[in-house]
mmCIF file of C-alpha atoms in Angstrom:
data_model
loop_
_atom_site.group_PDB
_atom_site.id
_atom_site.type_symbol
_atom_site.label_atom_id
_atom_site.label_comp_id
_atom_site.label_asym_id
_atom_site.label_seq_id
_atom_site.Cartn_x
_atom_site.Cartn_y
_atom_site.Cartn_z
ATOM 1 C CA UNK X 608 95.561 85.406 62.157
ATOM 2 C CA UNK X 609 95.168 88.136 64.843
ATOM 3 C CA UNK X 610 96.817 88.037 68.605
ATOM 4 C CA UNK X 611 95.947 90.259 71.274
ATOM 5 C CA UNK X 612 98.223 90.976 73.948
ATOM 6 C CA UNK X 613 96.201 92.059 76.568
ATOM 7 C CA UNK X 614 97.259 95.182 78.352
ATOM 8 C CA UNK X 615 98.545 95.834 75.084
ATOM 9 C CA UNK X 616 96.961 95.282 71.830
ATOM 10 C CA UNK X 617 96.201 93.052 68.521
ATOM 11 C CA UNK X 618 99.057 91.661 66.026
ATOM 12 C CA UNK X 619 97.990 90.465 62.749
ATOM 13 C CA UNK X 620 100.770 86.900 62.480
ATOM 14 C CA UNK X 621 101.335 84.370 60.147
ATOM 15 C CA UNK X 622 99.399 81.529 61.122
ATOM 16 C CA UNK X 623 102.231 79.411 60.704
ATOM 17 C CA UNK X 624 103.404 80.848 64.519
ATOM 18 C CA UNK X 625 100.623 79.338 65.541
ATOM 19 C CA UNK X 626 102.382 75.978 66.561
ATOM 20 C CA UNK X 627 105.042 77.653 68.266
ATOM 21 C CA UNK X 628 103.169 79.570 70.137
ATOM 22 C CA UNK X 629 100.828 76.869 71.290
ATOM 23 C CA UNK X 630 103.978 74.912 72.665
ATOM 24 C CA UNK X 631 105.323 77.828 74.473
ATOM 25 C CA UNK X 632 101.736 77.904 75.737
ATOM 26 C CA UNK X 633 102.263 74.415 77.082
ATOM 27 C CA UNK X 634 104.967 75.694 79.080
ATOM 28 C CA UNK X 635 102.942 78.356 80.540
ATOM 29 C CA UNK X 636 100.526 75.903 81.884
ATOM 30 C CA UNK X 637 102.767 73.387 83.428
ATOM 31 C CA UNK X 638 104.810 76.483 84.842
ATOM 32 C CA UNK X 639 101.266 76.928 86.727
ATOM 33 C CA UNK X 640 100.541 73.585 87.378
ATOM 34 C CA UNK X 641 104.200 73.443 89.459
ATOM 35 C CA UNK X 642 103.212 76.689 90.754
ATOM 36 C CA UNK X 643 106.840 78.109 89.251
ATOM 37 C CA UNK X 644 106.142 82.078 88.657
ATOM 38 C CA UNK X 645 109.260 82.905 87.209
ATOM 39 C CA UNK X 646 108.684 80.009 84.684
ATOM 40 C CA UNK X 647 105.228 81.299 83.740
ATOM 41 C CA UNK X 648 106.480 85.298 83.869
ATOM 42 C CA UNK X 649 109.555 84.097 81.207
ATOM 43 C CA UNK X 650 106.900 81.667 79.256
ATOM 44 C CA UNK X 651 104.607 84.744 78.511
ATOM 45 C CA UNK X 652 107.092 87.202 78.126
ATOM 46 C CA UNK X 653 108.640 84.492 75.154
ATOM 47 C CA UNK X 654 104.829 84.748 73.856
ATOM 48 C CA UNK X 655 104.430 88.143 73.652
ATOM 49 C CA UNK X 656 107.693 88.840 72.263
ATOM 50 C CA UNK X 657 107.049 86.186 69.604
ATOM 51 C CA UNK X 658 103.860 88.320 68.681
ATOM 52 C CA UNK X 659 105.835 91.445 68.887
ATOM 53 C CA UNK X 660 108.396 90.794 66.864
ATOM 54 C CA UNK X 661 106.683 88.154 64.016
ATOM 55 C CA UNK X 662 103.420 90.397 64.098
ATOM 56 C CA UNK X 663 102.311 94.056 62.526
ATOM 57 C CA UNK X 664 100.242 96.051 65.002
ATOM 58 C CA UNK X 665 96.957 96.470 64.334
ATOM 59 C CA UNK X 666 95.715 99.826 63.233
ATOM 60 C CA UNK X 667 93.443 101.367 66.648
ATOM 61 C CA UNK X 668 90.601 101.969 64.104
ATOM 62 C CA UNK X 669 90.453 97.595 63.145
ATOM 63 C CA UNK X 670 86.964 96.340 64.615
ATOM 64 C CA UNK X 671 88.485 92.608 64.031
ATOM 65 C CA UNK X 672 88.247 90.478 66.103
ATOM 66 C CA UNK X 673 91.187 88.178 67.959
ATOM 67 C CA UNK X 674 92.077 84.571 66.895
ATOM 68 C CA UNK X 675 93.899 84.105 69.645
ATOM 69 C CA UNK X 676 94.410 85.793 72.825
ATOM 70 C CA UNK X 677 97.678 86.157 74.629
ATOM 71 C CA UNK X 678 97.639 87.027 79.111
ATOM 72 C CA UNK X 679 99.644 89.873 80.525
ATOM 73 C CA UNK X 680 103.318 88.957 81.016
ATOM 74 C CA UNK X 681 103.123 90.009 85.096
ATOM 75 C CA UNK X 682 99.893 87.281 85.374
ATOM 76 C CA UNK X 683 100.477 86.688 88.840
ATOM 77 C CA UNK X 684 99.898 82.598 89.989
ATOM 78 C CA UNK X 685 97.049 83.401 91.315
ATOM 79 C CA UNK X 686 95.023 85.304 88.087
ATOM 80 C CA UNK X 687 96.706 81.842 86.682
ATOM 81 C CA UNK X 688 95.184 79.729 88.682
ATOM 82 C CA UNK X 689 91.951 81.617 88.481
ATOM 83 C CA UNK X 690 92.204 81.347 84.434
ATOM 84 C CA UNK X 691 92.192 78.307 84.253
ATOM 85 C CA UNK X 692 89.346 77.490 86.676
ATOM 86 C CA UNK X 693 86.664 79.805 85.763
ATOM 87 C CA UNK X 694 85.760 82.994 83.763
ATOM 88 C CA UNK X 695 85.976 85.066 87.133
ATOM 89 C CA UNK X 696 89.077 86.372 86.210
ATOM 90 C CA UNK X 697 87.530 88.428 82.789
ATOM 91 C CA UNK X 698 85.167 91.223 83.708
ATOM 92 C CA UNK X 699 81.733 90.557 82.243
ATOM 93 C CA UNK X 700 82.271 92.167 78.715
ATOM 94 C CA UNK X 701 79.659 94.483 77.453
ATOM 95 C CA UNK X 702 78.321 93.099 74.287
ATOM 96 C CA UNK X 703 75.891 95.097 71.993
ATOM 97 C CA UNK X 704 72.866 93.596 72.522
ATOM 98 C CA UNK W 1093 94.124 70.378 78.209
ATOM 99 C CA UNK W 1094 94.873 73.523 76.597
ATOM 100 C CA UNK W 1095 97.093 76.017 77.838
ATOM 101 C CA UNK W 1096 96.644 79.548 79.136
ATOM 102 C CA UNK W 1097 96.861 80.913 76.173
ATOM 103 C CA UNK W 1098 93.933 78.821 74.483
ATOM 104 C CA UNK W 1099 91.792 78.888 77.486
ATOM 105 C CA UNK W 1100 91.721 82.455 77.259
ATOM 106 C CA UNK W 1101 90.752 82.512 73.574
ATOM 107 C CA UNK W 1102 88.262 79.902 74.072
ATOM 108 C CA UNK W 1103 86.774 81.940 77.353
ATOM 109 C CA UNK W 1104 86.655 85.222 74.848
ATOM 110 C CA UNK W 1105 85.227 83.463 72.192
ATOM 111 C CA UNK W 1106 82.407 82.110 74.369
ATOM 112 C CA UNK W 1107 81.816 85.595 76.069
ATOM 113 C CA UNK W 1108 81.462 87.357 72.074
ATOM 114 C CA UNK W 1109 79.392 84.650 70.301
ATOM 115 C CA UNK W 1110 76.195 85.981 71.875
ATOM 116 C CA UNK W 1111 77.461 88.953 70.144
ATOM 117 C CA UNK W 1112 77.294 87.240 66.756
ATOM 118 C CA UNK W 1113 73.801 85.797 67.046
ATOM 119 C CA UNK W 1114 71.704 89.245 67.603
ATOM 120 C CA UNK W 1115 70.956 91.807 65.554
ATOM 121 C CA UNK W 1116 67.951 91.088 63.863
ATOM 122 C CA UNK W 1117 67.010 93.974 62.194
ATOM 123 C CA UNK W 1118 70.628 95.460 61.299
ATOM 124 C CA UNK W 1119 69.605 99.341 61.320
ATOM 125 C CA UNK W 1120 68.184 99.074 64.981
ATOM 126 C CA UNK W 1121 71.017 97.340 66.394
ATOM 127 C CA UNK W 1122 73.751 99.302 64.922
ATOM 128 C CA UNK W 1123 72.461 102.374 66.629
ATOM 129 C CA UNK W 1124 71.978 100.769 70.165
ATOM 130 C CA UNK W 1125 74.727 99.364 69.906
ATOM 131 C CA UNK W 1126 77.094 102.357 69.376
ATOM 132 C CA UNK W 1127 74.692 103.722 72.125
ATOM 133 C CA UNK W 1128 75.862 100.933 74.442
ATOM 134 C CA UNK W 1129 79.498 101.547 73.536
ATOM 135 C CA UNK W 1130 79.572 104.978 74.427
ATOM 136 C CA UNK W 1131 77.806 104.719 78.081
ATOM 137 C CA UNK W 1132 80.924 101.705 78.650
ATOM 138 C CA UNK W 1133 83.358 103.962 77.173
ATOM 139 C CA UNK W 1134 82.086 106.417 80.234
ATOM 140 C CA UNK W 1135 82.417 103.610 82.407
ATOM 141 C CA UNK W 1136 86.088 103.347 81.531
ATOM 142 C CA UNK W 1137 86.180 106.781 81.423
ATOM 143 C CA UNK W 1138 85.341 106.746 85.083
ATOM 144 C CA UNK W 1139 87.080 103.301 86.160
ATOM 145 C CA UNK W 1140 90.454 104.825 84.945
ATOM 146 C CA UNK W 1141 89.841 108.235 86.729
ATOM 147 C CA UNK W 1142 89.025 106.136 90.213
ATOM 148 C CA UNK W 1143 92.843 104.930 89.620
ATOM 149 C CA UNK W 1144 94.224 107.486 89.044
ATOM 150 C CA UNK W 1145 93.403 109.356 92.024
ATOM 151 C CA UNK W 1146 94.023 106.080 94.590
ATOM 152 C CA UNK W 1147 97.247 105.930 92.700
ATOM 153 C CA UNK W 1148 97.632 110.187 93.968
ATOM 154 C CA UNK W 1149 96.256 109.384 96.954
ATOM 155 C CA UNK W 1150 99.073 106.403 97.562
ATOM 156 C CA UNK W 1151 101.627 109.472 96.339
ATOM 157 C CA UNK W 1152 100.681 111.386 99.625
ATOM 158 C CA UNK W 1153 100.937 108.736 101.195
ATOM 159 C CA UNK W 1154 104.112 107.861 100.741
ATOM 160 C CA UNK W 1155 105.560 111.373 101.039
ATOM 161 C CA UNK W 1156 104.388 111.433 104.063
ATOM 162 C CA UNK W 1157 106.772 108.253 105.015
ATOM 163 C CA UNK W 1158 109.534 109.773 103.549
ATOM 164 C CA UNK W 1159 108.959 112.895 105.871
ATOM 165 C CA UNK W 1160 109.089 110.729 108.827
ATOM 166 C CA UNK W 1161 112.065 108.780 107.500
ATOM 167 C CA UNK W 1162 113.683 112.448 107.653
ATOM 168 C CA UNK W 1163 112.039 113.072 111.093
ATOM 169 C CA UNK W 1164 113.732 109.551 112.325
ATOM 170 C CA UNK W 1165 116.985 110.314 111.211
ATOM 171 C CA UNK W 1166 116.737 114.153 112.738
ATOM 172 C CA UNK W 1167 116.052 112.348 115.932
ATOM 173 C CA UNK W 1168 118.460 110.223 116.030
ATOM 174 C CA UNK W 1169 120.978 113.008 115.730
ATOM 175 C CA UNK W 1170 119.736 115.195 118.343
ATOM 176 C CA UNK W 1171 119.824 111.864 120.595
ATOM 177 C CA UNK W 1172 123.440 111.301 119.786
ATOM 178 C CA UNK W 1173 124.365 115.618 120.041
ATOM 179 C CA UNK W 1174 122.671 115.060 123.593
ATOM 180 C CA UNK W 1175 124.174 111.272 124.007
ATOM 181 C CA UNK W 1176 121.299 109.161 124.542
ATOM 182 C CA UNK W 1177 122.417 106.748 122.722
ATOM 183 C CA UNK W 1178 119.562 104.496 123.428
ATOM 184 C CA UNK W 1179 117.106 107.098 121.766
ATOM 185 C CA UNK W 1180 119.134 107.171 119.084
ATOM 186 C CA UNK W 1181 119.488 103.429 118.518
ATOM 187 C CA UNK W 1182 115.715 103.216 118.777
ATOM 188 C CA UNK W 1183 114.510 105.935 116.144
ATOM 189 C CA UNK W 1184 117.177 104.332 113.432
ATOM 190 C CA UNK W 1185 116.041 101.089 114.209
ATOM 191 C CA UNK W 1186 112.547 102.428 113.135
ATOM 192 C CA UNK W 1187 113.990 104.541 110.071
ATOM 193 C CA UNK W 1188 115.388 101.731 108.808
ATOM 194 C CA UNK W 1189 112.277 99.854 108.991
ATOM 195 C CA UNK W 1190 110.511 101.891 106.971
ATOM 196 C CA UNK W 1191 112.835 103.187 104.603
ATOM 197 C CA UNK W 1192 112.759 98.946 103.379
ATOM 198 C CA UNK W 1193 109.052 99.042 102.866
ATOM 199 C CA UNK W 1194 109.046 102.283 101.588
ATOM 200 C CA UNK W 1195 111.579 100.274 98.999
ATOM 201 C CA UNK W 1196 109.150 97.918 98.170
ATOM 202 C CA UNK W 1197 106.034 100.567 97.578
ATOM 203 C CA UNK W 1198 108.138 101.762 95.127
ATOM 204 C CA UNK W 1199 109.043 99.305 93.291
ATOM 205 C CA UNK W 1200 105.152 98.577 93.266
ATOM 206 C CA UNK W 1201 104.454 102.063 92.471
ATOM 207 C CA UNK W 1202 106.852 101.990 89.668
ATOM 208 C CA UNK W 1203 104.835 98.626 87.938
ATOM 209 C CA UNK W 1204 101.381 100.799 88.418
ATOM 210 C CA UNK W 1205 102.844 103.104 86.699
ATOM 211 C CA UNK W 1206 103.707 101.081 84.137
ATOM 212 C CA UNK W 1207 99.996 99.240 84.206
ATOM 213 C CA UNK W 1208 98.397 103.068 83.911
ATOM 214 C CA UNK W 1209 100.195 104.378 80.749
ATOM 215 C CA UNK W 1210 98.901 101.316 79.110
ATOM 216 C CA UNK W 1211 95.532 101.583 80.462
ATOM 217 C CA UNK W 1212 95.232 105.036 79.190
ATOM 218 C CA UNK W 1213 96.727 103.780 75.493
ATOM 219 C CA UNK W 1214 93.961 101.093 75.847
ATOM 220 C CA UNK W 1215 91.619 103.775 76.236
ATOM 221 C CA UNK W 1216 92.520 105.868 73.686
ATOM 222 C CA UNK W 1217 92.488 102.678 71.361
ATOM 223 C CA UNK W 1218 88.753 102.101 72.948
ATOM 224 C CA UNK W 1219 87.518 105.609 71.965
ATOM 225 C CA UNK W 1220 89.589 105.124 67.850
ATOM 226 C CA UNK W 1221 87.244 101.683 67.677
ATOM 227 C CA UNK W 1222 83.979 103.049 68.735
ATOM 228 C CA UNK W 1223 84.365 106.233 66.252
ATOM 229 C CA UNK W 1224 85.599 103.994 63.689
ATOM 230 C CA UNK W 1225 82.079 101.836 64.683
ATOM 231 C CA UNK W 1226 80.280 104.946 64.260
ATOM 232 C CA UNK W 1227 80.982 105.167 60.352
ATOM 233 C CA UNK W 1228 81.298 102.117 59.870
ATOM 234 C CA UNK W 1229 77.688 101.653 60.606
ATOM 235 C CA UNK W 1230 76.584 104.095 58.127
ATOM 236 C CA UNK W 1231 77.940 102.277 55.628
ATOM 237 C CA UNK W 1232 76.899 98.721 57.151
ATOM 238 C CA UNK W 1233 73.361 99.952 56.841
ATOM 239 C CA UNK W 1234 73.813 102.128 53.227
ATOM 240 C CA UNK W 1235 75.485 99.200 51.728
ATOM 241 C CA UNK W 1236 74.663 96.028 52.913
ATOM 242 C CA UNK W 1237 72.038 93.045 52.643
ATOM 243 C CA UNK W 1238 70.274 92.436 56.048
ATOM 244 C CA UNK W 1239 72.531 88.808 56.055
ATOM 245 C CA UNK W 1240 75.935 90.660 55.099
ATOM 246 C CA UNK W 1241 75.002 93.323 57.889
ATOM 247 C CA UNK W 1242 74.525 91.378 60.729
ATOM 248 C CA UNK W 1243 77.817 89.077 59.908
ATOM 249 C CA UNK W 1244 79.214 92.637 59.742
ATOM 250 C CA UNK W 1245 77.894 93.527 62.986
ATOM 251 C CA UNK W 1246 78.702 90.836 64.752
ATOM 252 C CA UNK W 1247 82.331 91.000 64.157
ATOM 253 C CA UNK W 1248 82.615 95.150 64.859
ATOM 254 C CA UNK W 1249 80.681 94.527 68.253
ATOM 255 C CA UNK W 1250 83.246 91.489 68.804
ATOM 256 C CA UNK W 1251 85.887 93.656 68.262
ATOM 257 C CA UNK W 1252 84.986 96.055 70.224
ATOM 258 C CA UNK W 1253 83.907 94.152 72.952
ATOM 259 C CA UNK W 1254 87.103 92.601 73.202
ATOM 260 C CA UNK W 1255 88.956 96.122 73.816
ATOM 261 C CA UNK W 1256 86.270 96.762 76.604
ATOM 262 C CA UNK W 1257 87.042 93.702 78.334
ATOM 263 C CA UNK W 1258 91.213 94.038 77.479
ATOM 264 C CA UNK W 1259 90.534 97.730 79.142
ATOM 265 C CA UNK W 1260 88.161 96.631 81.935
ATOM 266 C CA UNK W 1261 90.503 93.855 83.438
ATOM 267 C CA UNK W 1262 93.366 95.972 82.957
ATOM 268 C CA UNK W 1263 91.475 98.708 85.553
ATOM 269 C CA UNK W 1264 90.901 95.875 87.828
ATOM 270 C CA UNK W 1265 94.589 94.878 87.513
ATOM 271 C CA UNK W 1266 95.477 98.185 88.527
ATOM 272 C CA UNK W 1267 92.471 98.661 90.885
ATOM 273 C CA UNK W 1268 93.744 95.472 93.210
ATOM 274 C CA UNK W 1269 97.592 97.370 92.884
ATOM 275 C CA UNK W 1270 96.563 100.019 94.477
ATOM 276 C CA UNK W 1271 94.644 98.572 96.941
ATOM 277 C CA UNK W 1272 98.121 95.936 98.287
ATOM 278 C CA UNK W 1273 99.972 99.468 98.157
ATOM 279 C CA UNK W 1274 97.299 100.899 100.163
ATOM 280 C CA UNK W 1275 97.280 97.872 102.872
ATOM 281 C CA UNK W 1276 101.075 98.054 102.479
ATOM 282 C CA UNK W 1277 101.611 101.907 103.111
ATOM 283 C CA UNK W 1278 98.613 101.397 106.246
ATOM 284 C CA UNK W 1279 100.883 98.599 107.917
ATOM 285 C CA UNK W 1280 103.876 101.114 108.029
ATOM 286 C CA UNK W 1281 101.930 103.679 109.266
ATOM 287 C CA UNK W 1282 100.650 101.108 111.772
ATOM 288 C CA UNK W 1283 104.182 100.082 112.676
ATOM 289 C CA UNK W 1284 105.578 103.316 112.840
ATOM 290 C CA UNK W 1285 103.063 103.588 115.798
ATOM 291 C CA UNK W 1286 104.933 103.626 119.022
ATOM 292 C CA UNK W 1287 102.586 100.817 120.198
ATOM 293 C CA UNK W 1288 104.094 98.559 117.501
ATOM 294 C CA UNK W 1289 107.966 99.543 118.011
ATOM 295 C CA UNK W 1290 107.273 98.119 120.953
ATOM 296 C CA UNK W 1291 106.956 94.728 119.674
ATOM 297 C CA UNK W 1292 109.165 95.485 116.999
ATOM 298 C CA UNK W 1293 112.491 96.312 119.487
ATOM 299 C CA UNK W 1294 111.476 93.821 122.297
ATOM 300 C CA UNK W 1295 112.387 96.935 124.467
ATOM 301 C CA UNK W 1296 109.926 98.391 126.843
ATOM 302 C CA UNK W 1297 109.409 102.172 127.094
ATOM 303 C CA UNK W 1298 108.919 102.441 123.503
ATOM 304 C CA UNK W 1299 105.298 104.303 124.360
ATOM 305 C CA UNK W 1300 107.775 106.898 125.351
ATOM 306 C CA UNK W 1301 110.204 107.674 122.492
ATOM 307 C CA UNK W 1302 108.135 110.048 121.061
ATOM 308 C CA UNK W 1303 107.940 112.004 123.748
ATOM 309 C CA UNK W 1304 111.405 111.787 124.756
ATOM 310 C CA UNK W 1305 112.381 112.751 121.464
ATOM 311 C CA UNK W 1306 110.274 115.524 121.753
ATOM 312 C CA UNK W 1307 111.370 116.303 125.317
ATOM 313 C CA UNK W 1308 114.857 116.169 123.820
ATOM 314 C CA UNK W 1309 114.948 117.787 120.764
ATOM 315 C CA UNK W 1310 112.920 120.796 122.526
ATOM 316 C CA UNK W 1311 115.676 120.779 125.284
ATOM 317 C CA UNK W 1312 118.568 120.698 122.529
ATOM 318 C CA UNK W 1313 116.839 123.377 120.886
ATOM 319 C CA UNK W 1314 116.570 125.221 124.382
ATOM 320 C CA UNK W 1315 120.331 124.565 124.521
ATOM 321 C CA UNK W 1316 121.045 125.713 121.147
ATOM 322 C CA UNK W 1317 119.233 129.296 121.655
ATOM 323 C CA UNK W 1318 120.469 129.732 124.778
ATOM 324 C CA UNK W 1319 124.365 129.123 123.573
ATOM 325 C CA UNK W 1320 123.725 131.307 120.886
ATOM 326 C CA UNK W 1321 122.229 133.888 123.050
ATOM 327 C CA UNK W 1322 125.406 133.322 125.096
ATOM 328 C CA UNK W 1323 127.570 134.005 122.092
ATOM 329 C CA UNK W 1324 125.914 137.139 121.426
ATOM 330 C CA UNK W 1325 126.326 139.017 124.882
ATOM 331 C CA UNK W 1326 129.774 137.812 125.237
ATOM 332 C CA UNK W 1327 131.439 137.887 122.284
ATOM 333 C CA UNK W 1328 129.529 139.471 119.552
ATOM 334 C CA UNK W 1329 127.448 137.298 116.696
ATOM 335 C CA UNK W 1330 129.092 134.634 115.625
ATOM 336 C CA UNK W 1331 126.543 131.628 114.764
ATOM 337 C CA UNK W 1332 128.703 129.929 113.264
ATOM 338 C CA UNK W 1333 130.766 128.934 115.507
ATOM 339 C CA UNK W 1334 128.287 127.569 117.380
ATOM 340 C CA UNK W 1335 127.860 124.236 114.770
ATOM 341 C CA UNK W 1336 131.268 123.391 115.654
ATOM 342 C CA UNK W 1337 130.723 123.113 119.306
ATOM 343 C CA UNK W 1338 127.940 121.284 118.016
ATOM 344 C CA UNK W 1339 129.132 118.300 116.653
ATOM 345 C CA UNK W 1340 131.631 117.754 119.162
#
């Protein structure tokens, strides 16, 4: 499957990091659910690092899309907090139309 | 409830599958679409330029604190050479202020830094996906049934539109950086004010210091010319001579 980092680029994985990635995921939200910063910044930092270091950068040229998509490791609480209630936190994307 | 991670996929995923269930007649939408990517590859273009020159901008800025960081502590020494100490007292208390914010606009600056180079790889990765759309197309429409061309489609316009949107909210990451640096680097200008070392000593005259300082430093200098004009009718040049008496 294929990762993006954002702020950073897509990793093609193994889908079997899936799971592990959706339980340091789990982390991540409770981190912003106790409002603990330094627990989120470490929880996405493990994520990206997992992506880094499992995963083979995609070539710039790939059109493919993202399986999954991974937030910037210095996501304040805030962008957090605005993640998970709406989609104001994602510029409106320009699609071909 | 899924996590951050999965609520971002899921919010991409909803955003892109409009993306999926256009083009109708393949040939049409390849073209306007590559159109569209190259008037938001401006945009980006232009979004990127905007931060780079607030980030400048924020550069002169803070030069210009580090000037009067070097303009405090000069005061403060001709306060001592002419013993006020009270002068002195106050213009350190107000370097030291702002040499610890300056501290913490660059540690900021250092992390927009950081944010930029990566916005500019993002872009270069933006501009590698829409040329590689740009063949790509030729052979979408050369090769491929109308069904196989707009699965096709779909996915190189997902693709792509996913870079545009990883670009676009890193520029407004780095857009709202700039703009705490900017209300940051306005406060200290603000408190560097003599209106607000006022409140900041609890002392009262502090309208004055300026001007004292001034008043001072032109005196010392008045002081200094006049020794050294001293030294030359009596005893020859000797300039030097005149630091040590200086310091004393």
């Amino acid at each position: 499957m294929i990762v993006r980092l954002l702020g950073e680029g897509q990793y093609r994985v193994d889908d079997s990091l899936l799971a592990r990635l959706n339980e340091i995921d789990a982390k991540v939200e409770k981190a912003v659910a106790d409002g603990d910063e330094q627990a989120l910044w470490s929880g996405l930092q493990s994520l990206a690092e997992m992506v880094r270091k499992n995963g083979e950068k995609l070539a710039d040229e790939d059109l493919s899309p993202s399986d999954a998509i991974i937030p910037p490791e210095d996501l304040s609480l805030d962008e957090a907090r605005e993640l998970m209630q709406d989609e104001g936190f994602i510029p409106d994307i320009p699609v071909a139309s | 409830m899924p996590g951050l991670m999965s609520r971002l996929s899921l919010i991409f995923k909803a955003k892109f599958s409009k993306a999926l269930d256009r083009a109708e007649n393949p040939s049409e939408t390849l073209d306007y679409s590559y159109e569209e990517q190259l008037r938001q590859l401006q945009n980006v273009k232009r979004g990127i330029a905007d931060v780079t020159t607030a980030k400048k901008r924020l550069e002169l800025q803070y030069t210009g604190m580090q000037q009067q960081v070097e303009k405090l502590d000069g005061q403060a020494r001709t306060a001592v050479q002419a013993g006020r100490e009270d002068l002195a007292r106050e213009a350190l208390t107000r370097k030291t202020a702002v040499q610890s914010q300056l501290e913490g606009i660059m540690q900021q600056g250092q992390q927009l830094e950081a944010q930029q180079q990566k916005l500019i790889e993002g872009e270069r990765t933006l501009q590698a996906k829409v040329e590689s759309f740009r063949t790509q197309k030729e052979v979408i429409k050369a090769q491929y049934s109308a069904a196989e061309a707009q699965v096709r489609i779909g996915e190189a316009a997902t693709g792509i539109g996913e870079q545009m949107a990883d670009v676009g909210l890193a520029i407004q990451r780095a857009k709202d950086k700039t703009e705490q640096m900017q209300a940051r680097a306005n406060a200290i200008d603000e408190l560097t004010t003599a209106g607000a070392l006022e409140d900041f000593t609890g002392s009262s005259g502090g309208d004055d210091i300026d001007r004292q300082l001034a008043a001072l430093s032109q005196s010392s200098q008045v002081d200094d010319e006049l020794a050294k004009m001293k030294a030359e009718v009596g005893r020859g040049s000797e300039p030097r001579q005149l630091e040590g008496e200086d310091a004393k």
